[in-house]
């Protein structure tokens, strides 16, 4: 758990730091004396690229520590394609870039943004059984929308026949995203589905269990009594938020 928290902090710091550097470059380009030329424009576009990539990366990091973390890892890998391609397009000779590079960039953007959306939904509602239908329905719509848009970019889908379907899927995707996020943050919780208190059990991670046994030996007491005493002290404190709720194992 400590390794995971350290990785999350490192990744978030690197993401924020990289955009901070790009932002400073953009500000310097705007405030520098002289006319606004091609180089300044490329610096600003680079800032925009890094900023968009940073937002996507933060969405991927939202899944860290959950069972959906592999999805975030896939998103981080996919993000490399549009980011690198965009930088090549900005800093290279625009006239020399072929159609394939532009298509790769477009498909990469679609994939990265779709995975960012899915990661955000999973991080907010992935553990809510009551939202499973709307969550996975929205994920499916996002995947279908990504396939349709990618097909249009690659020229594999007939334009005349797909626009109506694309519009319907896009509207339902946005609606599902808004409903899922709203219910996950402001809807009723799943607490009413918890097992009766008499059926609850607590599983401690190995380091905490070992420390509890050491403290019990030192005090000459039963570990279960020490744990119950710690829970009693915790419950006697004023509640500070929903994150402090105790859930059954």
XYZ file of N, CA and C in Angstrom, residues 212 216 221-230:
36
model
N -0.386 -5.410 15.809
C -1.395 -5.641 16.837
C -0.994 -6.783 17.755
N -0.266 -6.580 21.713
C -1.027 -7.434 22.630
C -0.099 -8.212 23.553
N -2.529 -8.805 26.742
C -3.966 -8.828 26.489
C -4.255 -9.568 25.193
N -5.542 -9.876 24.990
C -5.959 -10.550 23.767
C -6.006 -9.536 22.615
N -5.480 -9.907 21.424
C -5.508 -8.965 20.297
C -6.913 -8.484 19.946
N -7.908 -9.364 20.058
C -9.278 -8.971 19.735
C -9.773 -7.875 20.668
N -9.375 -7.956 21.954
C -9.784 -6.923 22.902
C -9.159 -5.574 22.552
N -7.882 -5.606 22.177
C -7.220 -4.360 21.794
C -7.874 -3.744 20.559
N -8.220 -4.593 19.596
C -8.858 -4.096 18.377
C -10.226 -3.501 18.688
N -11.004 -4.187 19.525
C -12.320 -3.671 19.902
C -12.193 -2.336 20.635
N -11.173 -2.220 21.479
C -10.949 -0.970 22.201
C -10.602 0.165 21.239
N -9.783 -0.145 20.227
C -9.420 0.879 19.238
C -10.641 1.330 18.446
